[in-house]
């Protein structure tokens, strides 16, 4: 039963072969393929507890809302990644609200939170792997914290533009000033002003809904400043 | 064997009764009581991997070093808490450096990292509880991130002074400006200036190595501002 699903899951979970056939059946039998269009809402903080998502294709963004109503991107996840915080109720000690939205249309394997929790309760290797997943996300948030503490906004903006160029494989980025502000926890007007300054320095060229990177070496030098 | 140690451990680990007597023996037999004086270094980032510490008495502080060489407190741990990140090598995915130091003399039960790791590999409930511990620390770091993003320094300073008053049970705080700066990820001169402003507002009275809180209501109002 569910052989195609089991094959997919084996690619995501390094502990898969160590599970009993009953547990493999249990996970695969309760899993389903789901699709979320770009910009839809997958998860809105602790009141939601959708389940674990194994990302088959697309890109999602996990962010927080600051008290001023700004967004700050914590991390992005891609094909082959596992989204743990959409099942935040699995862990009682998660006392913060993360929001999850697709940056591109995504297809995922969904495993209900209660099924995953039961699996962890009986399978040490699965629980230990979930520790590693949480430690990975923790590491990404620590990186963001260090950026926010140590880097000036122009350096963080340069780093974000280079990251987007790397992810899209193009120097023509389809990004609004609002979207950029939401990645960096800043305000749209602040980002618009900074982008105009970047344009005046020859680093980018701006057009409606697009940022064209015109000086990658200059952006790289700026991003690497301490 | 090791009955007193086992009794102590049972108080820290909610999964203790579910462990086999072999595992109880293994953990207790490899554990030892250690003492660290105030101000000593317990753990300095990923190159260290001391083990898990169960705090019997005292207070420790976990912090990061920012690129500018400042410290920022992530969380503090007290009697009954478990310090996980002193065993950072247990999790391969921890890609950041946390420093741990006693704020007051501490006594701990030390469990070597490899023994604890082996226990997690075989005991799902222990691994799941460790997930909860990590989620707790994650929540504390998310709180710090939100503070750093959303709060002004005067609000964070007021909140810190009130927290110290709560922890010590006294409005006379034995804290240097340097120690306060290291909690808040700020510079000593910046904190000194802010404390002098607080003094001129009648919120505190300063003396060498001490901050006397003179207006708790005023500090509370300031700390709660958005």
XYZ file of C-alpha atoms in Angstrom:
452
model
C 0.000 0.000 0.000
C 1.053 3.593 -0.643
C 4.304 2.533 -2.270
C 4.874 5.789 -4.233
C 4.321 7.849 -1.058
C 6.707 5.643 0.904
C 9.403 6.104 -1.736
C 9.013 9.873 -1.513
C 9.144 9.847 2.281
C 12.275 7.707 2.282
C 13.995 10.573 0.435
C 13.060 13.091 3.132
C 13.538 11.083 6.311
C 16.996 9.584 6.964
C 15.388 7.432 9.686
C 12.864 5.881 7.266
C 14.541 2.478 6.851
C 14.742 2.124 10.630
C 10.961 2.453 11.076
C 8.815 -0.640 11.426
C 6.642 -1.445 8.406
C 3.636 -0.551 10.577
C 5.008 2.955 11.162
C 5.927 3.366 7.499
C 2.355 2.393 6.633
C 0.953 4.731 9.289
C 2.871 7.772 8.052
C 2.327 7.103 4.340
C -1.331 6.180 4.822
C -2.110 9.460 6.579
C -0.060 11.643 4.262
C -1.449 13.524 1.291
C -0.126 15.712 -1.501
C -1.180 19.356 -1.217
C -0.657 22.382 -3.389
C -0.505 25.994 -2.216
C -0.464 28.874 -4.689
C 2.080 31.677 -4.373
C 0.994 34.266 -1.814
C -1.565 32.035 -0.047
C -1.421 31.570 3.710
C -0.140 28.190 4.909
C 0.309 28.869 8.610
C -0.443 31.813 10.893
C 1.210 31.294 14.255
C 0.349 29.000 17.116
C -3.406 28.932 16.588
C -2.734 26.830 13.452
C -1.406 23.309 13.588
C -1.524 21.970 10.092
C 1.170 19.317 10.289
C 4.618 18.607 8.927
C 5.221 19.611 5.295
C 7.768 17.874 3.060
C 8.446 20.262 0.189
C 8.343 18.566 -3.223
C 8.696 21.741 -5.289
C 8.460 25.502 -4.900
C 9.654 27.860 -2.188
C 8.165 28.944 1.106
C 9.051 31.762 3.451
C 8.794 31.686 7.245
C 8.531 35.081 8.910
C 7.447 36.912 12.044
C 5.352 40.035 12.443
C 7.045 42.702 14.513
C 5.163 44.941 16.929
C 5.241 47.764 14.392
C 3.440 45.492 11.939
C 6.495 44.793 9.810
C 7.515 41.375 8.572
C 10.955 39.831 9.010
C 11.959 36.730 7.070
C 13.477 34.056 9.315
C 14.300 31.521 6.616
C 13.192 30.116 3.291
C 12.686 26.461 2.458
C 13.023 24.709 -0.903
C 12.594 21.307 -2.613
C 13.658 18.566 -0.232
C 13.286 20.698 2.909
C 10.931 19.892 5.775
C 8.727 22.551 7.340
C 8.450 21.774 11.054
C 6.801 24.889 12.456
C 3.547 24.312 10.570
C 3.156 21.600 13.226
C 4.013 23.876 16.143
C 1.472 22.127 18.415
C 3.708 19.033 18.327
C 5.927 20.915 20.794
C 4.274 22.514 23.798
C 7.296 24.718 24.413
C 7.006 26.708 21.190
C 5.913 30.077 22.520
C 6.152 32.247 19.444
C 4.196 32.823 16.256
C 5.731 32.032 12.901
C 3.896 32.712 9.654
C 4.458 30.586 6.568
C 3.602 31.559 2.987
C 4.640 30.264 -0.449
C 6.970 32.598 -2.363
C 6.379 30.360 -5.392
C 3.600 27.793 -5.920
C 4.487 24.819 -3.748
C 3.631 21.133 -3.723
C 4.115 19.350 -0.434
C 3.521 16.053 1.285
C 1.398 16.792 4.340
C 1.606 14.626 7.466
C -0.959 15.431 10.182
C 0.556 16.802 13.407
C -0.922 14.097 15.660
C 0.362 11.274 13.466
C 3.849 12.774 13.392
C 3.807 13.338 17.155
C 2.841 9.684 17.770
C 5.671 8.592 15.514
C 8.185 10.648 17.548
C 6.871 9.220 20.803
C 7.730 5.703 19.702
C 10.734 6.141 17.445
C 13.863 7.625 18.988
C 15.636 8.081 15.654
C 12.684 10.056 14.291
C 12.640 12.248 17.415
C 16.395 12.770 17.240
C 16.157 13.742 13.573
C 13.414 16.215 14.480
C 15.832 17.703 17.014
C 18.284 18.211 14.170
C 15.579 19.911 12.077
C 14.792 22.261 14.936
C 18.505 22.947 15.490
C 18.794 23.861 11.773
C 15.976 26.393 12.014
C 17.413 27.669 15.285
C 20.722 28.238 13.481
C 18.988 30.207 10.727
C 17.219 32.424 13.262
C 20.513 33.003 15.116
C 21.995 34.135 11.798
C 19.130 36.601 11.336
C 19.594 37.867 14.909
C 23.297 38.468 14.269
C 22.481 40.267 11.008
C 19.932 42.504 12.709
C 22.376 43.286 15.529
C 25.555 43.760 13.558
C 24.781 44.792 10.014
C 23.612 48.087 8.701
C 20.527 48.095 6.500
C 22.475 48.875 3.312
C 24.655 45.801 3.911
C 21.621 43.595 4.602
C 19.847 44.933 1.490
C 22.887 44.192 -0.677
C 23.085 40.666 0.781
C 19.376 40.053 0.136
C 19.615 41.206 -3.503
C 22.572 38.875 -4.072
C 20.699 35.987 -2.422
C 17.703 36.588 -4.699
C 20.019 36.685 -7.726
C 21.515 33.351 -6.632
C 18.078 31.765 -6.082
C 16.532 32.983 -9.335
C 19.634 32.712 -11.491
C 18.908 36.148 -12.933
C 20.047 39.722 -12.271
C 16.512 40.911 -13.107
C 14.588 40.436 -9.857
C 10.783 40.590 -9.836
C 10.547 42.111 -6.363
C 8.545 45.035 -5.037
C 9.959 47.414 -2.433
C 7.264 46.091 -0.087
C 8.466 42.493 -0.524
C 12.045 43.541 0.169
C 10.960 45.457 3.280
C 9.126 42.333 4.494
C 12.246 40.221 4.168
C 14.356 42.679 6.135
C 11.926 43.762 8.854
C 12.030 47.320 7.518
C 9.501 49.827 6.198
C 8.722 50.218 2.484
C 9.684 53.905 2.424
C 13.059 53.161 4.016
C 13.775 50.482 1.410
C 12.642 52.754 -1.457
C 15.032 55.461 -0.280
C 17.900 52.981 0.058
C 17.218 51.484 -3.396
C 17.259 54.963 -4.936
C 20.611 55.545 -3.260
C 21.820 52.179 -4.662
C 20.623 53.316 -8.112
C 22.491 56.603 -7.806
C 25.620 54.574 -6.946
C 25.151 52.444 -10.085
C 24.512 49.240 -8.100
C 20.958 48.664 -9.399
C 18.483 49.987 -11.943
C 14.868 50.292 -10.786
C 11.673 49.749 -12.767
C 8.107 48.995 -11.703
C 8.107 45.778 -9.632
C 11.676 45.014 -10.684
C 15.191 45.546 -9.421
C 17.937 44.973 -12.004
C 21.332 44.307 -10.469
C 23.912 46.239 -12.480
C 27.046 45.915 -10.307
C 27.344 42.504 -8.652
C 30.925 43.177 -7.523
C 29.864 46.412 -5.855
C 26.937 44.732 -4.096
C 29.201 41.889 -2.966
C 31.708 44.334 -1.490
C 28.916 46.177 0.316
C 27.327 42.967 1.643
C 30.654 41.760 3.048
C 31.366 44.952 5.031
C 31.576 44.694 8.776
C 24.165 2.130 42.872
C 24.088 5.932 42.555
C 20.745 6.213 44.283
C 21.128 9.870 45.373
C 22.119 10.869 41.814
C 19.149 8.964 40.356
C 16.772 10.751 42.707
C 18.125 14.116 41.582
C 17.866 13.187 37.917
C 14.281 12.036 38.327
C 13.442 15.616 39.354
C 14.935 17.047 36.156
C 13.819 14.504 33.561
C 10.081 13.861 33.183
C 10.942 10.763 31.125
C 13.063 9.241 33.924
C 10.558 6.618 35.122
C 10.135 5.412 31.527
C 13.847 4.623 31.152
C 15.078 1.065 31.653
C 17.061 0.507 34.853
C 20.122 -0.008 32.622
C 19.712 3.473 31.163
C 19.058 5.007 34.569
C 22.280 3.356 35.758
C 24.169 4.505 32.651
C 23.160 8.163 33.052
C 23.629 8.317 36.818
C 26.893 6.339 36.719
C 28.454 8.757 34.225
C 27.142 11.918 35.865
C 29.088 14.037 38.331
C 28.503 17.106 40.448
C 30.480 20.144 39.319
C 30.847 23.658 40.661
C 31.627 26.748 38.627
C 32.421 30.064 40.328
C 30.719 33.272 39.239
C 32.352 34.766 36.161
C 34.176 31.592 35.093
C 33.783 30.251 31.559
C 31.619 27.151 31.188
C 31.231 26.983 27.434
C 32.664 28.959 24.522
C 30.848 28.114 21.328
C 30.939 25.045 19.131
C 34.569 24.096 19.807
C 33.461 23.087 23.322
C 31.237 20.131 24.008
C 31.122 19.691 27.737
C 27.799 17.895 28.102
C 24.334 18.494 29.489
C 24.160 20.487 32.726
C 21.315 20.101 35.240
C 21.392 23.217 37.401
C 21.148 22.444 41.135
C 21.718 26.009 42.334
C 22.913 29.364 41.047
C 22.315 31.198 37.812
C 23.941 30.995 34.400
C 23.757 33.291 31.423
C 23.857 32.211 27.753
C 24.966 34.893 25.329
C 26.383 35.537 21.889
C 29.229 37.802 20.801
C 28.235 40.227 18.076
C 30.565 41.227 15.257
C 31.322 44.511 17.033
C 32.574 42.504 20.024
C 29.500 43.180 22.163
C 27.634 40.575 24.154
C 23.893 39.944 23.984
C 22.157 37.790 26.589
C 19.909 35.154 25.000
C 18.511 33.674 28.201
C 19.302 32.894 31.816
C 18.872 29.548 33.549
C 18.189 28.843 37.213
C 17.758 25.966 39.721
C 15.916 23.121 38.058
C 16.738 24.230 34.499
C 18.704 22.168 32.008
C 21.472 23.657 29.902
C 21.420 21.947 26.516
C 23.792 24.052 24.445
C 26.835 23.130 26.518
C 26.408 19.835 24.636
C 26.097 21.481 21.218
C 27.978 18.616 19.534
C 25.012 16.345 20.300
C 23.293 18.082 17.373
C 25.203 18.385 14.125
C 22.869 21.087 12.887
C 23.783 23.671 15.534
C 25.696 26.194 13.458
C 26.152 29.036 15.904
C 28.295 29.856 18.909
C 26.715 30.332 22.305
C 28.768 31.274 25.341
C 27.761 30.198 28.836
C 28.968 31.747 32.092
C 27.738 31.673 35.727
C 26.181 34.940 36.916
C 26.254 33.451 40.415
C 28.264 30.442 41.647
C 26.543 27.368 40.240
C 26.396 23.708 41.153
C 25.345 21.362 38.384
C 24.992 17.711 37.544
C 27.111 17.092 34.476
C 26.230 14.355 31.981
C 28.828 13.755 29.247
C 27.625 14.627 25.726
C 28.244 11.171 24.248
C 26.329 9.418 27.048
C 23.369 11.754 26.614
C 23.442 11.353 22.824
C 23.380 7.539 23.176
C 20.430 7.837 25.536
C 18.494 9.922 22.972
C 19.277 7.433 20.218
C 17.545 4.651 22.119
C 14.829 6.426 24.094
C 12.168 8.251 22.113
C 10.689 9.977 25.175
C 14.101 11.371 26.115
C 14.625 12.614 22.561
C 11.157 14.155 22.467
C 11.764 15.913 25.789
C 15.040 17.257 24.395
C 13.022 18.653 21.498
C 10.898 20.491 24.043
C 14.011 21.869 25.739
C 15.298 23.138 22.422
C 11.899 24.630 21.596
C 11.977 26.479 24.951
C 15.375 28.018 24.206
C 14.214 28.791 20.664
C 11.235 30.645 22.163
C 13.520 32.695 24.409
C 15.731 33.658 21.475
C 12.664 34.629 19.421
C 11.644 36.896 22.294
C 15.078 38.554 22.231
C 14.855 38.973 18.447
C 11.479 40.676 18.796
C 12.850 42.933 21.540
C 15.844 43.921 19.442
C 13.606 44.609 16.423
C 10.746 46.384 18.119
C 11.887 48.000 21.335
C 13.961 51.079 21.815
C 17.012 50.809 24.061
C 15.438 52.816 26.905
C 12.486 50.380 26.986
C 14.793 47.351 26.957
C 16.965 48.877 29.708
C 13.901 49.525 31.894
C 12.713 45.935 31.322
C 16.146 44.544 32.234
C 16.335 46.555 35.471
C 12.876 45.311 36.475
C 13.854 41.723 35.651
C 16.961 42.046 37.833
C 14.841 43.469 40.640
C 12.486 40.499 40.328
C 15.348 37.969 40.294
C 17.263 39.485 43.207
C 14.249 40.585 45.258
C 15.937 43.955 45.835
C 15.781 47.418 44.280
C 19.516 47.787 44.960
C 21.152 46.055 41.992
C 24.856 45.190 42.073
C 25.392 45.679 38.357
C 28.070 47.554 36.437
C 27.264 49.509 33.289
C 29.434 46.998 31.417
C 27.324 44.060 32.664
C 24.128 45.827 31.615
C 25.588 46.567 28.171
C 26.483 42.876 27.811
C 22.920 41.817 28.530
C 21.494 44.192 25.962
C 24.041 43.889 23.152
C 24.932 47.541 23.582
C 28.084 49.542 24.342
C 29.055 50.602 27.866
C 29.133 54.314 27.000
C 25.636 54.132 25.512
C 24.305 52.457 28.682
C 26.079 54.965 30.941
C 24.471 57.839 29.049
C 21.036 56.218 29.228
C 21.403 55.477 32.968
C 22.347 59.116 33.607
C 19.219 60.140 31.722
C 17.194 57.666 33.862
C 18.759 59.245 36.979
C 17.813 62.744 35.816
C 14.245 61.459 35.351
C 14.221 60.099 38.925
C 13.921 56.478 37.784
C 17.209 55.300 39.310
C 20.043 56.484 41.561
C 23.560 55.531 40.492
C 26.545 54.660 42.652
C 29.757 52.756 41.941
C 28.808 49.250 40.727
C 25.208 49.741 41.808
C 21.928 50.864 40.304
C 19.201 51.702 42.850
C 15.716 51.602 41.389
C 13.806 54.565 42.782
C 10.641 54.586 40.637
C 9.382 51.071 39.839
C 6.084 52.377 38.446
C 7.917 54.732 36.092
C 10.237 51.944 34.919
C 7.267 49.611 34.416
C 5.464 52.200 32.298
C 8.592 52.749 30.215
C 9.219 49.001 29.752
C 5.662 48.424 28.544
C 5.765 51.113 25.832
C 5.359 50.050 22.248
